[in-house]
CSV table of C-alpha atoms and ligand atoms in Angstrom, one decimal:
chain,number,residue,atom,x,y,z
I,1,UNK,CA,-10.6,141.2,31.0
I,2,UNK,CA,-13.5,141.0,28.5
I,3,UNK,CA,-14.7,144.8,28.3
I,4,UNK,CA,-19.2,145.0,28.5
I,5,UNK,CA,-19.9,147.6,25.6
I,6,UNK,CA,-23.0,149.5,26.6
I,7,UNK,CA,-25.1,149.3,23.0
I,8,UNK,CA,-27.4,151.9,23.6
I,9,UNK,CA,-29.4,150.8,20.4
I,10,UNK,CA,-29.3,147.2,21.6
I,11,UNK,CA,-30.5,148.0,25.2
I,12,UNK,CA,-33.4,151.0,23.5
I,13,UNK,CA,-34.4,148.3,21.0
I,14,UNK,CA,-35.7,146.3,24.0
I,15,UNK,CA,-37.4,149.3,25.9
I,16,UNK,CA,-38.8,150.4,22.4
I,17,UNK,CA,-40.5,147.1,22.5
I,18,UNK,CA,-42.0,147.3,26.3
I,19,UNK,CA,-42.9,150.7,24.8
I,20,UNK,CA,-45.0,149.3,22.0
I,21,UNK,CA,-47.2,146.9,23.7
I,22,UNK,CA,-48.1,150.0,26.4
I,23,UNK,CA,-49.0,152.2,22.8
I,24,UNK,CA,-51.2,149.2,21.9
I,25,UNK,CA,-52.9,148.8,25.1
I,26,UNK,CA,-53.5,152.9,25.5
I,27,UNK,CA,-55.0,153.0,21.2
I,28,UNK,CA,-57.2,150.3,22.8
I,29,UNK,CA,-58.5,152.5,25.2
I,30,UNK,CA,-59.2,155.6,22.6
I,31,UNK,CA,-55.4,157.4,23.6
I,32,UNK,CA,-53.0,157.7,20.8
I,33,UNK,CA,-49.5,159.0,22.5
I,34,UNK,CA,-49.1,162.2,21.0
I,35,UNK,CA,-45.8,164.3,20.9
I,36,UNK,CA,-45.4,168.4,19.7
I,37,UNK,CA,-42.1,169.2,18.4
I,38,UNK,CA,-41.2,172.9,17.7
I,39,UNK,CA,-37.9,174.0,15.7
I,40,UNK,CA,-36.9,177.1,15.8
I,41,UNK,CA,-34.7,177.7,12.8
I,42,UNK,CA,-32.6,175.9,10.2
I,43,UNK,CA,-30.0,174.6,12.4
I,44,UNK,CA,-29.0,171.4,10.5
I,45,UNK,CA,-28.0,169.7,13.5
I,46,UNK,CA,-31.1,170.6,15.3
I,47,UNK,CA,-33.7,169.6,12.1
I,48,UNK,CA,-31.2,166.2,12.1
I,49,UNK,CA,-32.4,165.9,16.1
I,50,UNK,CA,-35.9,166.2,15.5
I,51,UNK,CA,-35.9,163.7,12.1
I,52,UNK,CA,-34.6,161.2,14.4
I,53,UNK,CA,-36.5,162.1,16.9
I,54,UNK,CA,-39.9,161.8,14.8
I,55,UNK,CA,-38.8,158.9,13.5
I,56,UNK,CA,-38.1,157.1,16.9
I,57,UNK,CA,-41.9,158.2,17.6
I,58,UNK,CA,-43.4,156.5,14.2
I,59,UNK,CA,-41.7,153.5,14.6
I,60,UNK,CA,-43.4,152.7,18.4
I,61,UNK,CA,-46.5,154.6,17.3
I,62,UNK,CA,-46.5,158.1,18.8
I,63,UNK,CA,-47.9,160.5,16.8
I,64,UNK,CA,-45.8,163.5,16.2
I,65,UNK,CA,-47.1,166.8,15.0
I,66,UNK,CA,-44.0,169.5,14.2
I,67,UNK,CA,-44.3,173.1,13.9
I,68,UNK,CA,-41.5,174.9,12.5
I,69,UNK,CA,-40.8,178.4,12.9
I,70,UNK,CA,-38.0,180.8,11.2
I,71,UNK,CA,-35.0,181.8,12.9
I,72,UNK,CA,-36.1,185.4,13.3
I,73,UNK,CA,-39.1,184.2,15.1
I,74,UNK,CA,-40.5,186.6,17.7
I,75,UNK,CA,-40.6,185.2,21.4
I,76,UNK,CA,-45.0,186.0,20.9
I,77,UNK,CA,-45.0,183.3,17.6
I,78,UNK,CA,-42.7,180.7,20.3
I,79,UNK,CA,-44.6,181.1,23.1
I,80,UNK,CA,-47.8,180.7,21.1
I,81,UNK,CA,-47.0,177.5,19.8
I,82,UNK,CA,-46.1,176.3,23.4
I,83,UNK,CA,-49.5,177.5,24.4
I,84,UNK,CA,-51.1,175.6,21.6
I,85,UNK,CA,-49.4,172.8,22.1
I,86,UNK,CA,-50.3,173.2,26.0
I,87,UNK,CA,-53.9,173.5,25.0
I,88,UNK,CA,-53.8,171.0,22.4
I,89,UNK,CA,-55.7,167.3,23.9
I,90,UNK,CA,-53.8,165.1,21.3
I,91,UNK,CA,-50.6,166.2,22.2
I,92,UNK,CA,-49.2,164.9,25.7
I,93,UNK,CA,-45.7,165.6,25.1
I,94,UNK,CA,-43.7,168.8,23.8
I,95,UNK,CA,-40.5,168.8,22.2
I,96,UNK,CA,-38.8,172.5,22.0
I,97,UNK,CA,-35.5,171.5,20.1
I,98,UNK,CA,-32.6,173.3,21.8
I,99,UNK,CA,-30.6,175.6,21.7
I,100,UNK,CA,-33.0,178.4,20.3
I,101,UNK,CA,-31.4,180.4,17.6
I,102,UNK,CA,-32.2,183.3,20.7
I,103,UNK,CA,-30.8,181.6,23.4
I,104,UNK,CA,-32.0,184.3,26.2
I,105,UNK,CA,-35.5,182.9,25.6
I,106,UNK,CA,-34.9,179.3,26.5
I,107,UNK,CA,-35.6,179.7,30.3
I,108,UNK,CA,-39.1,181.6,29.4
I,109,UNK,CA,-40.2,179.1,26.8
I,110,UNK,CA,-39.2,176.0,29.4
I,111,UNK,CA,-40.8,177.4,32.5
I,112,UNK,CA,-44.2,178.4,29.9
I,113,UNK,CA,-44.6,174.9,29.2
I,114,UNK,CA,-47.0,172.9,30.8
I,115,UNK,CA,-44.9,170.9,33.7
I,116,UNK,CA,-47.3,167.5,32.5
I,117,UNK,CA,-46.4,167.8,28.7
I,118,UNK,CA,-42.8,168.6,29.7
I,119,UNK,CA,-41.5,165.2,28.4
I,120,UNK,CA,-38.4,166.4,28.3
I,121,UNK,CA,-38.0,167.2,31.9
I,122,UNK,CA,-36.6,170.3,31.8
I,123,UNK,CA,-39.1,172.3,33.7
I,124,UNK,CA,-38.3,173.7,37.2
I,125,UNK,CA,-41.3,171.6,38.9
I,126,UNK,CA,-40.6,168.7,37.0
I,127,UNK,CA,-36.2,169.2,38.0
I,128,UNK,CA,-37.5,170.1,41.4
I,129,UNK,CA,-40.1,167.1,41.8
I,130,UNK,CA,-36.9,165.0,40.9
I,131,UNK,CA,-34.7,166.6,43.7
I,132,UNK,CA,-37.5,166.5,46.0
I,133,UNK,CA,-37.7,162.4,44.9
I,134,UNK,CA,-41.3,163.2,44.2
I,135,UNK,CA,-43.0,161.5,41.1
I,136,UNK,CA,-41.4,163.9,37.8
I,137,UNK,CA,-40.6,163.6,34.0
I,138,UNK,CA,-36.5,163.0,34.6
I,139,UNK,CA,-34.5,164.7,31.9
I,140,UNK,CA,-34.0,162.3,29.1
I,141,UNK,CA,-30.3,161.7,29.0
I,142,UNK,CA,-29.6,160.8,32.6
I,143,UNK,CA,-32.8,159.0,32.9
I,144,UNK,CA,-31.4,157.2,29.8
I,145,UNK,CA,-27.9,156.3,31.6
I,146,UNK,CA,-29.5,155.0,34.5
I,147,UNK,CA,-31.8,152.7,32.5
I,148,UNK,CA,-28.3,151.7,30.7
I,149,UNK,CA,-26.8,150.7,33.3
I,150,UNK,CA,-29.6,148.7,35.4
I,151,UNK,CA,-30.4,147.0,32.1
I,152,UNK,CA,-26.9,146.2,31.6
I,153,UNK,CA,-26.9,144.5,35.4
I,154,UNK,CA,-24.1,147.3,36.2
I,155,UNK,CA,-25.8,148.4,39.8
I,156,UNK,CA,-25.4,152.0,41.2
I,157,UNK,CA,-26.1,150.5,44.6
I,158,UNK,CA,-23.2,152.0,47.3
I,159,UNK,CA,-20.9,152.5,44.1
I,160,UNK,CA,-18.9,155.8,43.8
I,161,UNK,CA,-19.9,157.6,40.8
I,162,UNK,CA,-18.1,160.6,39.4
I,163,UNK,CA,-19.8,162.8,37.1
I,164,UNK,CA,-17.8,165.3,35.5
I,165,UNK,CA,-19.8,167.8,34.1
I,166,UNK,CA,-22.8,170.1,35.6
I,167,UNK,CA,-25.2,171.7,33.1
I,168,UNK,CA,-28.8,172.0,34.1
I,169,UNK,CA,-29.9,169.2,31.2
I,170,UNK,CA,-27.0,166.5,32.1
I,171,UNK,CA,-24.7,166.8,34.9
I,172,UNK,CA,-26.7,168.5,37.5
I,173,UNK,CA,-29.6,166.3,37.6
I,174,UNK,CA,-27.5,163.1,36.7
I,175,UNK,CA,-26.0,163.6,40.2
I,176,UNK,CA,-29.1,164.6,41.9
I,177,UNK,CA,-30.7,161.1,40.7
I,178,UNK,CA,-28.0,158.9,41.1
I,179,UNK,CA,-27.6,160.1,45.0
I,180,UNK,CA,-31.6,159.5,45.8
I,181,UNK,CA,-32.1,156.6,47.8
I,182,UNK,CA,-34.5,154.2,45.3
I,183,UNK,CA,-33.1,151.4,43.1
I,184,UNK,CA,-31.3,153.5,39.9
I,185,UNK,CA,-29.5,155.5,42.7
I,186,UNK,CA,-28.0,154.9,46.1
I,187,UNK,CA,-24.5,156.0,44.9
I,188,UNK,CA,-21.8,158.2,46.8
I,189,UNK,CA,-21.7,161.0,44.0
I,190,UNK,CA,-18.6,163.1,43.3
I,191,UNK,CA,-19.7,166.1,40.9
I,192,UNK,CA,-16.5,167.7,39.1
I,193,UNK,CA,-16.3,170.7,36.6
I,194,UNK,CA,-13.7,172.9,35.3
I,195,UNK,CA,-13.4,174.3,38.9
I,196,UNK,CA,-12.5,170.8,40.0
I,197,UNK,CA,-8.4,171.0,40.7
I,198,UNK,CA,-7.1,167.5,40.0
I,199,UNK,CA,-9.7,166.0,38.3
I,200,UNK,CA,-7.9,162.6,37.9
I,201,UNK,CA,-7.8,162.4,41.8
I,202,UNK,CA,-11.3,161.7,41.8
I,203,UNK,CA,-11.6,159.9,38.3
I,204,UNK,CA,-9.3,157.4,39.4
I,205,UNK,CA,-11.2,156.8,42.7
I,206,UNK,CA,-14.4,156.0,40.9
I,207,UNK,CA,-16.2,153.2,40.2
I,208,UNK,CA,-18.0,154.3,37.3
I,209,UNK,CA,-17.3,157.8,35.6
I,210,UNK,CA,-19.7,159.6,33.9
I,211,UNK,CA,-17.9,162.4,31.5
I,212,UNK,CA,-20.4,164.9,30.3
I,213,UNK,CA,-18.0,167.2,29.0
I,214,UNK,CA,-18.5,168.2,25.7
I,215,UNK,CA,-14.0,167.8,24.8
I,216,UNK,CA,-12.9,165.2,23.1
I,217,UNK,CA,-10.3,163.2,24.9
I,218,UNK,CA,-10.5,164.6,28.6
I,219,UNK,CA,-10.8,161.2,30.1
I,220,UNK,CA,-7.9,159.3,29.4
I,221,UNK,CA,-6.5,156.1,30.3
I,222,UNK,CA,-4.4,157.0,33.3
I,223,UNK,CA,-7.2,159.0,34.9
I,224,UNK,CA,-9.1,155.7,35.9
I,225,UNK,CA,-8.8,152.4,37.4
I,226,UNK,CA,-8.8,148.7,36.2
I,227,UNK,CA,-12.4,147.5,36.1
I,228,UNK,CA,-13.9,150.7,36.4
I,229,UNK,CA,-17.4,151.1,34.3
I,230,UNK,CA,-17.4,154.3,31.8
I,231,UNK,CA,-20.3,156.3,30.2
I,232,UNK,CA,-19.3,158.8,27.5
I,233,UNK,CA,-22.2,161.8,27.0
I,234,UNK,CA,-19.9,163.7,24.7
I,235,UNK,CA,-20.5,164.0,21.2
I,236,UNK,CA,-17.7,166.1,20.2
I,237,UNK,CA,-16.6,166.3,15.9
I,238,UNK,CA,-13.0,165.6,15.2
I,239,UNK,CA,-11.7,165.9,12.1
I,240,UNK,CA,-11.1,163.4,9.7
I,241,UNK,CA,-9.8,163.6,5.9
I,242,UNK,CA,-10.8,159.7,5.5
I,243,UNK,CA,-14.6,160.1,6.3
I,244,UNK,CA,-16.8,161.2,4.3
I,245,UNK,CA,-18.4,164.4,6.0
I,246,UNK,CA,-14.3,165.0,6.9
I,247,UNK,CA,-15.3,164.7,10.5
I,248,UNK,CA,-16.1,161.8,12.4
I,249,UNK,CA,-18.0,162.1,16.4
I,250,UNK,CA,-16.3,160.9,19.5
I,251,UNK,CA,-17.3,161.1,22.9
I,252,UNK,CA,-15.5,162.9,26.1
I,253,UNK,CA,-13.1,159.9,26.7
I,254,UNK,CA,-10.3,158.2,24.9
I,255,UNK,CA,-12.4,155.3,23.7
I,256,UNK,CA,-9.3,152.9,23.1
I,257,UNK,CA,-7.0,153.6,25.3
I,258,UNK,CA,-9.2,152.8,28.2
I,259,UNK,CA,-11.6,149.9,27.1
I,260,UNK,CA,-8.8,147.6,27.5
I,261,UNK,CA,-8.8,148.5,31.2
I,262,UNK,CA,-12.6,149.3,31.7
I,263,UNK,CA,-15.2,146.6,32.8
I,264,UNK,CA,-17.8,148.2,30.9
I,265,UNK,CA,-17.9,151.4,28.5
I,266,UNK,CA,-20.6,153.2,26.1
I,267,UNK,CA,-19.2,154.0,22.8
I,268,UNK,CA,-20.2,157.2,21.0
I,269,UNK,CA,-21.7,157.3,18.5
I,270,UNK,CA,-24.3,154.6,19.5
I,271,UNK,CA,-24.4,154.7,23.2
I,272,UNK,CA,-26.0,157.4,25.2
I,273,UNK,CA,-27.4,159.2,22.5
I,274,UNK,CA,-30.3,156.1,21.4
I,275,UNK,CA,-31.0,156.5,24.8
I,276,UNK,CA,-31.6,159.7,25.3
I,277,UNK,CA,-34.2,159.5,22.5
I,278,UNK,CA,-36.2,156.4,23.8
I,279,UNK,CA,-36.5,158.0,27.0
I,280,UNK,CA,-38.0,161.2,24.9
I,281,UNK,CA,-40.8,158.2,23.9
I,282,UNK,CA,-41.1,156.7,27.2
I,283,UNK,CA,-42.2,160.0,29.1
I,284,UNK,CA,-44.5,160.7,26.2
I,285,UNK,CA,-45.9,157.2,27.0
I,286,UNK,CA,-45.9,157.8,30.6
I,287,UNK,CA,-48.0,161.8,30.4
I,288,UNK,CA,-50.4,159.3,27.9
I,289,UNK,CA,-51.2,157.0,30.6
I,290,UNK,CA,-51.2,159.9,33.0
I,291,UNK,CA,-54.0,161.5,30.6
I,292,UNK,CA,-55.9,158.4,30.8
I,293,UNK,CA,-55.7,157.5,34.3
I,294,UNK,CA,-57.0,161.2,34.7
I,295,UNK,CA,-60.0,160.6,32.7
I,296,UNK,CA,-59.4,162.6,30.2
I,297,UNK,CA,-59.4,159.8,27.2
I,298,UNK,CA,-63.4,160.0,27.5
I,299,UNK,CA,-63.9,163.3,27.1
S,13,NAP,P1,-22.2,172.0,28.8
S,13,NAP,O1,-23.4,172.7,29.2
S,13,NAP,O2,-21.2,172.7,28.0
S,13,NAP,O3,-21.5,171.5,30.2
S,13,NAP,C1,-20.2,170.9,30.2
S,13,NAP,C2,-19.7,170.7,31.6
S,13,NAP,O4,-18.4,170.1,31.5
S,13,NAP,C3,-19.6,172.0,32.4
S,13,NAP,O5,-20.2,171.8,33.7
S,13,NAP,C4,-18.1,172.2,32.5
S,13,NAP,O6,-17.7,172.8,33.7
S,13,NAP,C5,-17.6,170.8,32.4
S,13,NAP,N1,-16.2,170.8,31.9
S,13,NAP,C6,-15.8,171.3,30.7
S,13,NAP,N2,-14.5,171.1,30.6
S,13,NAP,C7,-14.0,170.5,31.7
S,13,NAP,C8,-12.8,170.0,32.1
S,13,NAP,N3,-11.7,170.1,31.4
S,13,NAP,N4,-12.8,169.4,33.3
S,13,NAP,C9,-13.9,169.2,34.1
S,13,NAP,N5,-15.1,169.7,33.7
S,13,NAP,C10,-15.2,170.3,32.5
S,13,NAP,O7,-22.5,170.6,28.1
S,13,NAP,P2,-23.7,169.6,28.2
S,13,NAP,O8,-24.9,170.1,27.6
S,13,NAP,O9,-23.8,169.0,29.6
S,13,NAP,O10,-23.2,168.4,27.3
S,13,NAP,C11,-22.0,167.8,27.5
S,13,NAP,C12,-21.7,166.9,26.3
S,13,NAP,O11,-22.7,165.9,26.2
S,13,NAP,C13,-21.7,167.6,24.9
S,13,NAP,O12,-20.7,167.0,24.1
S,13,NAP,C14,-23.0,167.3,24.4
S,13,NAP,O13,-23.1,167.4,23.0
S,13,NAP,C15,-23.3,165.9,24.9
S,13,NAP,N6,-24.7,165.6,25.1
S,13,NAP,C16,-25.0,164.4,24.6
S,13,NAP,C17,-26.3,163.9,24.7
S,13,NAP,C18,-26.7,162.6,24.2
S,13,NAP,O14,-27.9,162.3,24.2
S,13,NAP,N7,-25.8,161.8,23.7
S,13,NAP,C19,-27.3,164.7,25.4
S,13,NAP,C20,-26.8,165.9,25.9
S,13,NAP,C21,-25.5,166.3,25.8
S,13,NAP,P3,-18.2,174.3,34.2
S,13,NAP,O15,-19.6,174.2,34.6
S,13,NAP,O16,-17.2,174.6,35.2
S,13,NAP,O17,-18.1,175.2,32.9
């Protein structure tokens, strides 16, 4: 069997493009997409996020504007940038780079943005909108997967999809959208965590598995079926003398082992992760032609 790789820079180069002729036709009517990032800290993986992140935006044409605040930041100096950047008519989309060096805050600073700049999706109207299958930003990486997968002609339609994993920003709402009844959805969803007892029971059942794990190597070969379609979230580092940083990344699955068996797969690095961030540019797009469609371009 000839294994489908899911190139998640292959299939985001395309929307990237669709994104670019919407940027062109929204400068034409006075709206240049605008994004606000905030970093808190000096997190080198988080500033590494955000580059790519600001990056992503210049290359279609969203404006980015970042604020960056120190690590000892006071929650008043956070929540005032999320204010500004609430207030703030050039900006339609905000970017709070998690995790917060003061992790306790993260639920206040969410819920203070404004649910129509929350491009991220992470607000509780925007995740209950979703549930509710009401119009909504949808968090960036399982919006992302199920754009991967319809763009890769891999339907969700009446398939059984496991998603092991259930944090609020992947799992969770990756099961909630793949069960509503519209076109990326319509699948019989099996949700599995660490309280899950024989994991492999259900993994094996499924016809695509979604790991969202954050463990290198949890889904291994015998723990699926022949022909079954994979999606790997993790990003895990593994040690590794030959590279140069003396780690390389992998995802949750054993990448090898099961492509030979697998009718499709996403790789890590260079699957999910591309998506995730063009989904970041097509909300922006989207509260931009929400902005203009409100009238607000004129003012
Ligand atoms: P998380 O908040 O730590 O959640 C991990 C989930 O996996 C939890 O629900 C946990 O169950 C479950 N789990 C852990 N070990 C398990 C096991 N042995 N069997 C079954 N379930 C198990 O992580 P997250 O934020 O969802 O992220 C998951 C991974 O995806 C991480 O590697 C992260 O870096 C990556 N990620 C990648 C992207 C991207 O764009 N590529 C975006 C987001 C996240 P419990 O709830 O029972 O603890």
């Amino acid at each position: 069997m000839t294994t489908q790789i899911l190139d998640g820079k292959i299939i985001s180069k395309e929307v990237r493009e669709e994104l670019k002729k919407d940027i062109i036709e929204l400068k034409s009517s006075g709206i240049i997409p605008g994004l606000g990032v905030l970093l808190v800290g000096d997190d080198p993986a988080s500033r590494s996020y955000v580059t790519a992140k600001e990056k992503a935006c210049e290359d279609v044409g969203i404006y980015s504007s970042e604020i960056r605040l120190p690590s000892n930041a006071s929650r008043d100096e956070i929540l005032d940038v999320v204010h500004q950047f609430n207030g703030n008519e050039k900006i339609h989309g905000i970017l709070v780079q998690l995790p917060l060096p003061d992790g306790t805050m993260e639920q206040e600073v969410i819920d203070t943005l404004s649910p129509e700049k929350d491009v991220d999706g992470f607000h509780p109207i925007n995740i209950g909108r979703m549930a509710l299958g009401l119009s909504a930003f949808l968090s960036c990486t399982p919006h992302g997967i199920l754009h991967m997968l319809k763009r890769s002609g891999l339907s969700t339609n009446g398939a059984h999809v496991v998603v092991v994993g259930r944090s609020h920003i992947v799992g969770r709402p990756l099961a909630t959208m793949l069960s509503q009844k519209n076109e990326l959805g319509n699948a019989t969803v099996t949700m599995c965590h660490t309280g899950t007892k024989n994991l492999a029971r259900f993994t094996r059942e499924a016809d695509i598995v979604i790991a969202a794990i954050g463990r290198a190597n949890t889904i291994t070969a015998e723990m699926v079926s022949d022909g079954v379609v994979i999606i790997d979230v993790g990003v895990n580092r593994v040690e590794d003398a030959t590279a140069k940083r003396g780690y390389r990344l992998v995802g949750d699955v054993d990448f090898e082992a099961i492509k030979p068996k697998a009718k499709a797969i996403s790789p890590v690095p260079g699957g999910v992760g591309p998506m995730t961030i063009t989904m970041l540019l097509y909300n922006t797009v989207e509260s931009a032609k929400n902005h203009l469609s409100s009238g607000r371009s004129l003012e």
